[in-house]
PDB file of C-alpha atoms in Angstrom:
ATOM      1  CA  UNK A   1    -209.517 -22.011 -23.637  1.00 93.00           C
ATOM      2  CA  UNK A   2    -210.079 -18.692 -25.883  1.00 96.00           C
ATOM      3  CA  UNK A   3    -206.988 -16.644 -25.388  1.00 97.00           C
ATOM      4  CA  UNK A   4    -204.703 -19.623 -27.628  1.00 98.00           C
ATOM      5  CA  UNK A   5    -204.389 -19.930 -30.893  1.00 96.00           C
ATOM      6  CA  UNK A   6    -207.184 -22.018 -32.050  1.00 96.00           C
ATOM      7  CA  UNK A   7    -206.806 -24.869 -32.491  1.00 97.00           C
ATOM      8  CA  UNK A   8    -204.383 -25.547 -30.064  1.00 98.00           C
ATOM      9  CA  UNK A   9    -202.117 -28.320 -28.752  1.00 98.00           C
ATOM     10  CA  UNK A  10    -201.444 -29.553 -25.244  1.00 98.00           C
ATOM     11  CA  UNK A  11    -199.612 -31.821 -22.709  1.00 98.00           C
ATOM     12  CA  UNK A  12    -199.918 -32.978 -19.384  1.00 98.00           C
ATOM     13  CA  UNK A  13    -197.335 -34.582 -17.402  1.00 98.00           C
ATOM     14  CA  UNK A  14    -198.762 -36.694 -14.128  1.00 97.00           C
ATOM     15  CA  UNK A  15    -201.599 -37.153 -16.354  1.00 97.00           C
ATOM     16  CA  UNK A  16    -202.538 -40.214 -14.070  1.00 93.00           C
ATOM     17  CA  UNK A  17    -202.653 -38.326 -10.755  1.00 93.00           C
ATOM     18  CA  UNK A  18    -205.976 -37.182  -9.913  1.00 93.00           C
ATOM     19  CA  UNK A  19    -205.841 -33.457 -11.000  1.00 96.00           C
ATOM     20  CA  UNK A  20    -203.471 -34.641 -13.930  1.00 97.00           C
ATOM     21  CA  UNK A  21    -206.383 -36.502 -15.520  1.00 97.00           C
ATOM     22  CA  UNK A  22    -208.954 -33.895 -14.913  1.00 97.00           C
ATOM     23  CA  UNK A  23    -206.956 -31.121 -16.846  1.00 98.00           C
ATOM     24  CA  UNK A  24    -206.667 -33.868 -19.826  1.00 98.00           C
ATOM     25  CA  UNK A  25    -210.817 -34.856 -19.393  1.00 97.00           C
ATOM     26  CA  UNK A  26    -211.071 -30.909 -19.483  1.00 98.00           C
ATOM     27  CA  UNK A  27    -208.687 -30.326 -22.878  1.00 98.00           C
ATOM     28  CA  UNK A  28    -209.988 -33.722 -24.756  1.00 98.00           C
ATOM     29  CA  UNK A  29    -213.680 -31.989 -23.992  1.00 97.00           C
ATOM     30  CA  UNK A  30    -212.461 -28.840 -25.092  1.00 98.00           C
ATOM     31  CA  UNK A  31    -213.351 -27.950 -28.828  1.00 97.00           C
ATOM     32  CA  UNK A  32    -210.859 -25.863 -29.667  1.00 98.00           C
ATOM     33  CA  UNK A  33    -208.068 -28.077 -28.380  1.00 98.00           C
ATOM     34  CA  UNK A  34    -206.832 -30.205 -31.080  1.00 97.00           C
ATOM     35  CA  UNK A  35    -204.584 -32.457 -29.742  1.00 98.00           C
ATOM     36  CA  UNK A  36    -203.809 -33.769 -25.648  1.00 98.00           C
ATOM     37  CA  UNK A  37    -201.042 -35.531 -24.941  1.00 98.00           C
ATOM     38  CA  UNK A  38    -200.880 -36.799 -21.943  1.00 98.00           C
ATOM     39  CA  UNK A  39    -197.457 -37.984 -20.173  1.00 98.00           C
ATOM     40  CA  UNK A  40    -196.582 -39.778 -17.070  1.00 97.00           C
ATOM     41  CA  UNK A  41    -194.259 -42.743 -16.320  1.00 96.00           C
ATOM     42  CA  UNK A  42    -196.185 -45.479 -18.392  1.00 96.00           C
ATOM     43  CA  UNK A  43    -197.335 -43.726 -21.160  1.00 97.00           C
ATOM     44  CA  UNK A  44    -195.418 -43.846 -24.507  1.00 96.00           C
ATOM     45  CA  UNK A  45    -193.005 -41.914 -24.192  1.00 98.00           C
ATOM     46  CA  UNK A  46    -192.630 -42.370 -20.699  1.00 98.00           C
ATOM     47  CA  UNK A  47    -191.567 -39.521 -18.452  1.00 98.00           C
ATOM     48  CA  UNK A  48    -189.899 -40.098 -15.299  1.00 98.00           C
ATOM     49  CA  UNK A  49    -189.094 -36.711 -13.159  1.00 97.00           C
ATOM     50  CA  UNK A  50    -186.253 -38.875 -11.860  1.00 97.00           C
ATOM     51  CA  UNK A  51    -184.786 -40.025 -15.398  1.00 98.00           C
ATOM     52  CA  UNK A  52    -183.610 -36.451 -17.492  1.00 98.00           C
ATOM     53  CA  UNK A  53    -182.985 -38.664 -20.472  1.00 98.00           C
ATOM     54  CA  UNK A  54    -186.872 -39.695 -20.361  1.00 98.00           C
ATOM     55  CA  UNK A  55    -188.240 -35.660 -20.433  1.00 98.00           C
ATOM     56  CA  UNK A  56    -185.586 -35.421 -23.240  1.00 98.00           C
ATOM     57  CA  UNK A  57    -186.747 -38.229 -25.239  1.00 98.00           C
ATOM     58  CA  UNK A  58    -190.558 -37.182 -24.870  1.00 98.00           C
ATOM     59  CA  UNK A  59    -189.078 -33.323 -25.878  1.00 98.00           C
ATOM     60  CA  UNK A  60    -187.876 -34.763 -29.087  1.00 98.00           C
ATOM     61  CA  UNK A  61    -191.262 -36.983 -29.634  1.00 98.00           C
ATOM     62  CA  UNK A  62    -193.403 -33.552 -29.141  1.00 98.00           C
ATOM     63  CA  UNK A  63    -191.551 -31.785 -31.369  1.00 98.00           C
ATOM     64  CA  UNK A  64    -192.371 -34.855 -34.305  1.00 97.00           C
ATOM     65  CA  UNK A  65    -195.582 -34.749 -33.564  1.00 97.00           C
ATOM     66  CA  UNK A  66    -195.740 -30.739 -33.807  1.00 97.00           C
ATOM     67  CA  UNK A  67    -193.183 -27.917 -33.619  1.00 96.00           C
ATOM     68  CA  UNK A  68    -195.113 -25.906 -30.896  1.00 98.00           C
ATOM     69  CA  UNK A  69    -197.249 -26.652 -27.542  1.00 98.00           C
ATOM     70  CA  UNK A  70    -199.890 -23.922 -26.710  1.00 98.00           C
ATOM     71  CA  UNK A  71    -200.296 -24.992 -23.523  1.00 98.00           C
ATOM     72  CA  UNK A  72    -197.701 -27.355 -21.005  1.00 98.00           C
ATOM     73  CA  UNK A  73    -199.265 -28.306 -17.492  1.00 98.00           C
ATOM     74  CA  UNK A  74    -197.083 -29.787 -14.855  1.00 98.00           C
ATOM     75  CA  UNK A  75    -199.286 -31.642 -12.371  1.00 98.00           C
ATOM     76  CA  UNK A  76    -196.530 -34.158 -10.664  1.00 97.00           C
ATOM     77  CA  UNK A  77    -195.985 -33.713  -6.707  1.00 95.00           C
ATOM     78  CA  UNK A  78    -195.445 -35.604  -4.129  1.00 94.00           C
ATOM     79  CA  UNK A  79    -196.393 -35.525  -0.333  1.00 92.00           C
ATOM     80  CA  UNK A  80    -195.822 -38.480   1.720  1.00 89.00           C
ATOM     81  CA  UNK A  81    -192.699 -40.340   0.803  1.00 89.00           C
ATOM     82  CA  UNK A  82    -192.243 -43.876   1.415  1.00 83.00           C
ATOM     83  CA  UNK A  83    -195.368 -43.902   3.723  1.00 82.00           C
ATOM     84  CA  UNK A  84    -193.652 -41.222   5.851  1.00 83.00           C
ATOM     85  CA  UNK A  85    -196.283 -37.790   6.038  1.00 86.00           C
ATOM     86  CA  UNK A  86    -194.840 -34.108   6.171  1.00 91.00           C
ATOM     87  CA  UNK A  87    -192.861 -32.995   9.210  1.00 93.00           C
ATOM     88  CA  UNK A  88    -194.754 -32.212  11.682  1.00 90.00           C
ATOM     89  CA  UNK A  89    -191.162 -30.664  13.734  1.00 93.00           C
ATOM     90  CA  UNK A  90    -187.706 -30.314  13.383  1.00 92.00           C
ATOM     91  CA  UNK A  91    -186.683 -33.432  14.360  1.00 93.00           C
ATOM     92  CA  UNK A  92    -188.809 -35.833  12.511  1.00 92.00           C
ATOM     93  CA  UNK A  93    -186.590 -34.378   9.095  1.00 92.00           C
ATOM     94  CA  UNK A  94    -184.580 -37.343   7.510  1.00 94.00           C
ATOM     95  CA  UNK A  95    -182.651 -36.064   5.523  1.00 94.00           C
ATOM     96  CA  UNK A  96    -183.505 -39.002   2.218  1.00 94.00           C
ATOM     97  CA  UNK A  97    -187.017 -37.841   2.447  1.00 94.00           C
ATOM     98  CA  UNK A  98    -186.014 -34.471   2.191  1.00 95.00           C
ATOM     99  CA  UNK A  99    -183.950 -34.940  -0.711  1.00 96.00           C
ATOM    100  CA  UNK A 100    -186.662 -36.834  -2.698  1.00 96.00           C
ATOM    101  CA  UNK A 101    -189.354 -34.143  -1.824  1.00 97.00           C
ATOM    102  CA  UNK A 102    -186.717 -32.011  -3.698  1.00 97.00           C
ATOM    103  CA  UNK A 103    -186.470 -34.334  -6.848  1.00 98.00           C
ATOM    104  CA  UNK A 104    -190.053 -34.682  -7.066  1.00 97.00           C
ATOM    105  CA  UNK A 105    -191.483 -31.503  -6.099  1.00 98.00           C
ATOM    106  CA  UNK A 106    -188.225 -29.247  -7.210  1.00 98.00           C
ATOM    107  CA  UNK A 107    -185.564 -30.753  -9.484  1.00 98.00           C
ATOM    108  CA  UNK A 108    -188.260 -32.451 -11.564  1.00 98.00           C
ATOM    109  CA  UNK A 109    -190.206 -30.034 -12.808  1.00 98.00           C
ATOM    110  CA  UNK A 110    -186.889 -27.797 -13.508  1.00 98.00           C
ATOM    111  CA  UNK A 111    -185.717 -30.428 -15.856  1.00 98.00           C
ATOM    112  CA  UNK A 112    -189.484 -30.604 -17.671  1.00 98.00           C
ATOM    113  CA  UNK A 113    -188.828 -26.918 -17.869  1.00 98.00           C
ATOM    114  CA  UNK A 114    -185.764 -27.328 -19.764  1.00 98.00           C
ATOM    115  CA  UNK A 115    -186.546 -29.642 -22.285  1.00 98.00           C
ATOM    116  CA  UNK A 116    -189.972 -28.627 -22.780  1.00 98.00           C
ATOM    117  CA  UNK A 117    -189.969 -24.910 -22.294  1.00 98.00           C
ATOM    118  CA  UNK A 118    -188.646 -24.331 -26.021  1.00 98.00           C
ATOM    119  CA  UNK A 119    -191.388 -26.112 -27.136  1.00 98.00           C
ATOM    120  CA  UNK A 120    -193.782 -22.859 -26.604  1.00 98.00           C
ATOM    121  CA  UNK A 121    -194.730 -20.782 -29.515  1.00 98.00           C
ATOM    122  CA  UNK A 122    -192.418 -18.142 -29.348  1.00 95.00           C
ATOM    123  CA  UNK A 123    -194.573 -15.591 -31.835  1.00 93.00           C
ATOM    124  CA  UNK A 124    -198.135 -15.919 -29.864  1.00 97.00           C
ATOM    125  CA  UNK A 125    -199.399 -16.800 -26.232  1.00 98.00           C
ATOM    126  CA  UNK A 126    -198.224 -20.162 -24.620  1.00 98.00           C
ATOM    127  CA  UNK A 127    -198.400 -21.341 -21.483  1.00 98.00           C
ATOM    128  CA  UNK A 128    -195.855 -23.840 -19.272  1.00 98.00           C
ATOM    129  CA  UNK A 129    -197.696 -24.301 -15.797  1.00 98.00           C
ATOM    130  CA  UNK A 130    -196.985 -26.332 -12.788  1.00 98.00           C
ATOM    131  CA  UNK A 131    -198.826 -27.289  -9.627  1.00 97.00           C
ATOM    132  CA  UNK A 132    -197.299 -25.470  -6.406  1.00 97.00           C
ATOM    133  CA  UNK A 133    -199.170 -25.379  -3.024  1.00 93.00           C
ATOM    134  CA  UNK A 134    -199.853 -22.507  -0.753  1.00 92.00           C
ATOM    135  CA  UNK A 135    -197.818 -23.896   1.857  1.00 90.00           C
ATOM    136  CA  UNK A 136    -194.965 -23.624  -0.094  1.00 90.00           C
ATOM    137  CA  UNK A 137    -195.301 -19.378  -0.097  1.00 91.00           C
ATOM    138  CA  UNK A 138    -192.439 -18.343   2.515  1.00 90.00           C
ATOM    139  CA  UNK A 139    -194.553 -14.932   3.218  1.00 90.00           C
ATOM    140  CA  UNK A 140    -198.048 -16.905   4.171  1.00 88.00           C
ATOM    141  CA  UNK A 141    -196.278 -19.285   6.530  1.00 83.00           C
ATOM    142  CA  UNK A 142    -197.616 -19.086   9.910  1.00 83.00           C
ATOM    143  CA  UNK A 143    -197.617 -22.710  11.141  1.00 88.00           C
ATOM    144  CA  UNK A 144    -194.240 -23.870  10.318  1.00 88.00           C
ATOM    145  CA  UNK A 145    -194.099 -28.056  10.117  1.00 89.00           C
ATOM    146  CA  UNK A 146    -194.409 -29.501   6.777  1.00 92.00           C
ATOM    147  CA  UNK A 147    -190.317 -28.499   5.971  1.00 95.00           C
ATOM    148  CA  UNK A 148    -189.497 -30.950   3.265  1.00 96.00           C
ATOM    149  CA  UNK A 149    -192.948 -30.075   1.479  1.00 95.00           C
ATOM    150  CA  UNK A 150    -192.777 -26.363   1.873  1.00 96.00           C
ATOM    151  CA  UNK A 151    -188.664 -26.254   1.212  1.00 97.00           C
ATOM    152  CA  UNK A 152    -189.330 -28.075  -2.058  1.00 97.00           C
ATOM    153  CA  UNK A 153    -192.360 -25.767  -3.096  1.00 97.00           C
ATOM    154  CA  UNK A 154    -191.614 -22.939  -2.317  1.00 97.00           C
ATOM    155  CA  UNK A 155    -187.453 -23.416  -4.741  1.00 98.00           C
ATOM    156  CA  UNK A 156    -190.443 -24.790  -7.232  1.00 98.00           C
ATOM    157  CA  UNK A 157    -191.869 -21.487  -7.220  1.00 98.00           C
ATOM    158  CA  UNK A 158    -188.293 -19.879  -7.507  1.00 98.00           C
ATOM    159  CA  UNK A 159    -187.846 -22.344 -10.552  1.00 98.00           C
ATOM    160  CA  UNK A 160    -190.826 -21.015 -11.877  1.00 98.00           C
ATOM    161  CA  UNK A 161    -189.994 -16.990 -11.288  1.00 98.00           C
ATOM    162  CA  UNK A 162    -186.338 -17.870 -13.121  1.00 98.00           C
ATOM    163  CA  UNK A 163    -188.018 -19.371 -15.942  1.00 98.00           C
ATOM    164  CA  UNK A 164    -190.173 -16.676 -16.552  1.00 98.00           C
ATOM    165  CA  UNK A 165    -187.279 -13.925 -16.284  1.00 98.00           C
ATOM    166  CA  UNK A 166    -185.166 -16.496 -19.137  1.00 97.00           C
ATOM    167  CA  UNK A 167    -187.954 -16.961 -21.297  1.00 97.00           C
ATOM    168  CA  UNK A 168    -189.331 -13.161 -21.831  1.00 95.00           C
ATOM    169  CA  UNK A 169    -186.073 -12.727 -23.997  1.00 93.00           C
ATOM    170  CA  UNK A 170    -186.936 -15.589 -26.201  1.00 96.00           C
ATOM    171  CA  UNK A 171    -190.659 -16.039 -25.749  1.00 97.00           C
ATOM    172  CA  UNK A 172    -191.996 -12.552 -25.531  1.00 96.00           C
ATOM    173  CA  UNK A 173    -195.494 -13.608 -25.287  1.00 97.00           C
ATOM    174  CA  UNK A 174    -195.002 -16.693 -22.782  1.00 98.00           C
ATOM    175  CA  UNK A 175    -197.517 -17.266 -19.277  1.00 98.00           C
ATOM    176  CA  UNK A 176    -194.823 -19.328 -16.855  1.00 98.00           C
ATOM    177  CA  UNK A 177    -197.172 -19.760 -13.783  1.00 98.00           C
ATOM    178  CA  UNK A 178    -197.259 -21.684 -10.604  1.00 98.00           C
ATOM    179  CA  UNK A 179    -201.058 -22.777  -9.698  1.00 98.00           C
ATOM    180  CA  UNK A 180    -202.580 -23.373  -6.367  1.00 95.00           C
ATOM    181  CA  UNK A 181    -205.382 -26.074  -6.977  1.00 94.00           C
ATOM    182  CA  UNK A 182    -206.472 -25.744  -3.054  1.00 82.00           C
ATOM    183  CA  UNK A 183    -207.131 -29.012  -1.404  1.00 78.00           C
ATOM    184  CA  UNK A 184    -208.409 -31.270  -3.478  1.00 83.00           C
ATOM    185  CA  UNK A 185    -210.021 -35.365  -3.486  1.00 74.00           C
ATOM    186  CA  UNK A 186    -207.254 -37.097  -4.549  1.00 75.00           C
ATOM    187  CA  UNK A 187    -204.847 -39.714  -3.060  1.00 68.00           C
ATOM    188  CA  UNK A 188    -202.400 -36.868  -2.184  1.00 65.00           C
ATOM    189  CA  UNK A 189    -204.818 -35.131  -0.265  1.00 60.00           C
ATOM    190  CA  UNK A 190    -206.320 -37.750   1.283  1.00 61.00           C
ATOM    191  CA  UNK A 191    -204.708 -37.952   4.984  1.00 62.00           C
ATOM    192  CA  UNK A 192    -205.058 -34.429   5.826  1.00 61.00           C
ATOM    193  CA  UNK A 193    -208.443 -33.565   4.506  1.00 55.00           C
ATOM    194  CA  UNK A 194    -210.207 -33.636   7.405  1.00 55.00           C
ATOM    195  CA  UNK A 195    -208.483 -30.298   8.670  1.00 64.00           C
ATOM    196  CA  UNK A 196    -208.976 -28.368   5.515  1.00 61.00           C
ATOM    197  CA  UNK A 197    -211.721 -25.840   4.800  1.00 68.00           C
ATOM    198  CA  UNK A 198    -212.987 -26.892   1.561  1.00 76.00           C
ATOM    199  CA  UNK A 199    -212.190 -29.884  -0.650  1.00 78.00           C
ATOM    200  CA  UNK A 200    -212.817 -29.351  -4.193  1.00 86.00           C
ATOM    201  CA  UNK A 201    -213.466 -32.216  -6.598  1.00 91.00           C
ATOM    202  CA  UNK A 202    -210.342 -32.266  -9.005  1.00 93.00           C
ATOM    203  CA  UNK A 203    -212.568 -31.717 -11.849  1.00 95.00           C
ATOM    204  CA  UNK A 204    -213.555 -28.410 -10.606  1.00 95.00           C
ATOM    205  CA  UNK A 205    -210.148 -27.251  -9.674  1.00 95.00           C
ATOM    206  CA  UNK A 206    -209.147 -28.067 -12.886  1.00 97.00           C
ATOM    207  CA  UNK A 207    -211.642 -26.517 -14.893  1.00 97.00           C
ATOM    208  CA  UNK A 208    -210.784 -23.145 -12.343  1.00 96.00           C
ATOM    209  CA  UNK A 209    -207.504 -23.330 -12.664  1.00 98.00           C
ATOM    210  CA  UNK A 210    -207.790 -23.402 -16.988  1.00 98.00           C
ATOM    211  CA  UNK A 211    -209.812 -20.321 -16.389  1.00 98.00           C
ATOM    212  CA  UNK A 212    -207.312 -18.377 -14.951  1.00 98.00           C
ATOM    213  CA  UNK A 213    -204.567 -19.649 -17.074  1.00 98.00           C
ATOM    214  CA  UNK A 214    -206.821 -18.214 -19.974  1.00 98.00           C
ATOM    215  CA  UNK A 215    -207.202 -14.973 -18.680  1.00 97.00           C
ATOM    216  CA  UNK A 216    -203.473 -14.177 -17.991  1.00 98.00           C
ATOM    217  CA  UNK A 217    -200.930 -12.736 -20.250  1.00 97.00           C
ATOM    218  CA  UNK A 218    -197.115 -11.920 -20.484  1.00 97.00           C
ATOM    219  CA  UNK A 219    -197.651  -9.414 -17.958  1.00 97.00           C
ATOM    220  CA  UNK A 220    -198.036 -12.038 -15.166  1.00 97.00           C
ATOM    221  CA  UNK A 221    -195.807 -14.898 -16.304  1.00 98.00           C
ATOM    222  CA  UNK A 222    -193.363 -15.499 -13.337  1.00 98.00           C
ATOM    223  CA  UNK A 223    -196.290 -15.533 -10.759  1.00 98.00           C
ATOM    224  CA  UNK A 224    -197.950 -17.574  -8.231  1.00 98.00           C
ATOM    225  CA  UNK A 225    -202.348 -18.213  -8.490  1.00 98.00           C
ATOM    226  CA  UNK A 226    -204.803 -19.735  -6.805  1.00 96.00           C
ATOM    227  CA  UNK A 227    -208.074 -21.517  -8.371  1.00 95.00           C
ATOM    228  CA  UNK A 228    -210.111 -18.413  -8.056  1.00 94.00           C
ATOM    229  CA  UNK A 229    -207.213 -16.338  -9.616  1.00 94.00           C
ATOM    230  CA  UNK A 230    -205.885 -14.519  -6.250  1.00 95.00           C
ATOM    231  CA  UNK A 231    -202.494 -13.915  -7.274  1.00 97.00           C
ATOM    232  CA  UNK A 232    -200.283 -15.370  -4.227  1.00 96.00           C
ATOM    233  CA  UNK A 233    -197.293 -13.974  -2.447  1.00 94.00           C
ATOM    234  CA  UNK A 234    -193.870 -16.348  -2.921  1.00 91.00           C
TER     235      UNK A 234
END
């Protein structure tokens, strides 16, 4: 990435998911990166999107280690829960499914907001980026099914608009984006790939997706983008 200060710092939280640990094989490759840390539930610190007191204790660790993050990626999500898929109707919703979808998908990455949000460099260009899903866009849904999945994207994507709106009084030069990776080949992806158009290797989406975080600025923080850098409707 060009458009950070150089060198620059990042972290990745999922960074053992499969698009997790293509954005850190992208930023450990990437010369003017200087430091990747990468975050998950057993590395040390751990981070646990169901544990606030882990994020917190990893908050205070990054700011040891440095007192700004250039760049903060978010790629935790979750799909099927306890072996159970997405909705396919009404009546398949269970109502402890739902909720986790919602601590995973929702209340999660809200709480990695909090604590690591004031990590960003508030006098120069940061980024704090999480991984949504098209299906989650109330405009662009057709279909219907999916409800836990979608519900829990799309108040991600509301999480991510509210940030934005907080943080341009405090960080005038923050990017708070949600990212559409498309479908991807990786465990999360795997039951449903057979209906999809394309599947991109998660290297690829990655590397995209770093592309178009580099080319936007304040001006589009509180949006929604695919790989290709299509901004999406909410």
């Amino acid at each position: 990435m060009e458009s950070l200060q150089i060198p620059y710092r990042a972290v990745v939280v999922g960074a053992t998911g499969g698009l997790g640990a293509a954005f850190v094989q992208h930023l450990e490759q990437d010369p003017n990166c200087t430091q990747v840390v990468a975050l998950g539930r057993q590395s040390d610190p751990p981070v646990d999107l169901l544990d606030e007191a882990s994020i917190e204790h990893a908050a205070a660790w990054l700011r040891e280690q440095a007192p700004e993050w250039d760049l903060i990626l978010d790629a935790t999500g979750i799909l099927a829960i306890d072996g159970q898929g997405p909705e396919k109707r009404l009546r398949d919703l269970d109502p402890a499914v739902m909720a986790r979808a919602f601590a995973i998908n929702a209340i999660g990455p809200a709480l990695l907001f909090k604590h690591l949000a004031p990590l960003l460099p508030r006098n120069r260009k940061g980024v704090l980026a999480t991984l949504s899903a098209r299906v989650g866009s109330i405009e662009d849904n057709h279909l219907g099914g999916w409800v836990s999945y979608r519900a829990s994207k799309a108040s991600l994507n509301q999480i991510v608009r509210t940030t934005a709106l907080e943080l341009r009084f405090s960080h005038r030069q923050a990017v708070v984006v949600a990212l559409q990776p498309g479908t991807c080949a990786t465990r999360l992806s795997e039951p449903y790939r057979a209906r999809a158009p394309e599947v991109l290797s998660p290297e690829y989406a990655t590397g995209r997706l770093l592309d178009v975080l580099d080319r936007l600025d304040a001006e589009q923080s509180g949006s929604f983008h695919d790989f290709e850098g299509q901004r999406l409707p909410f």
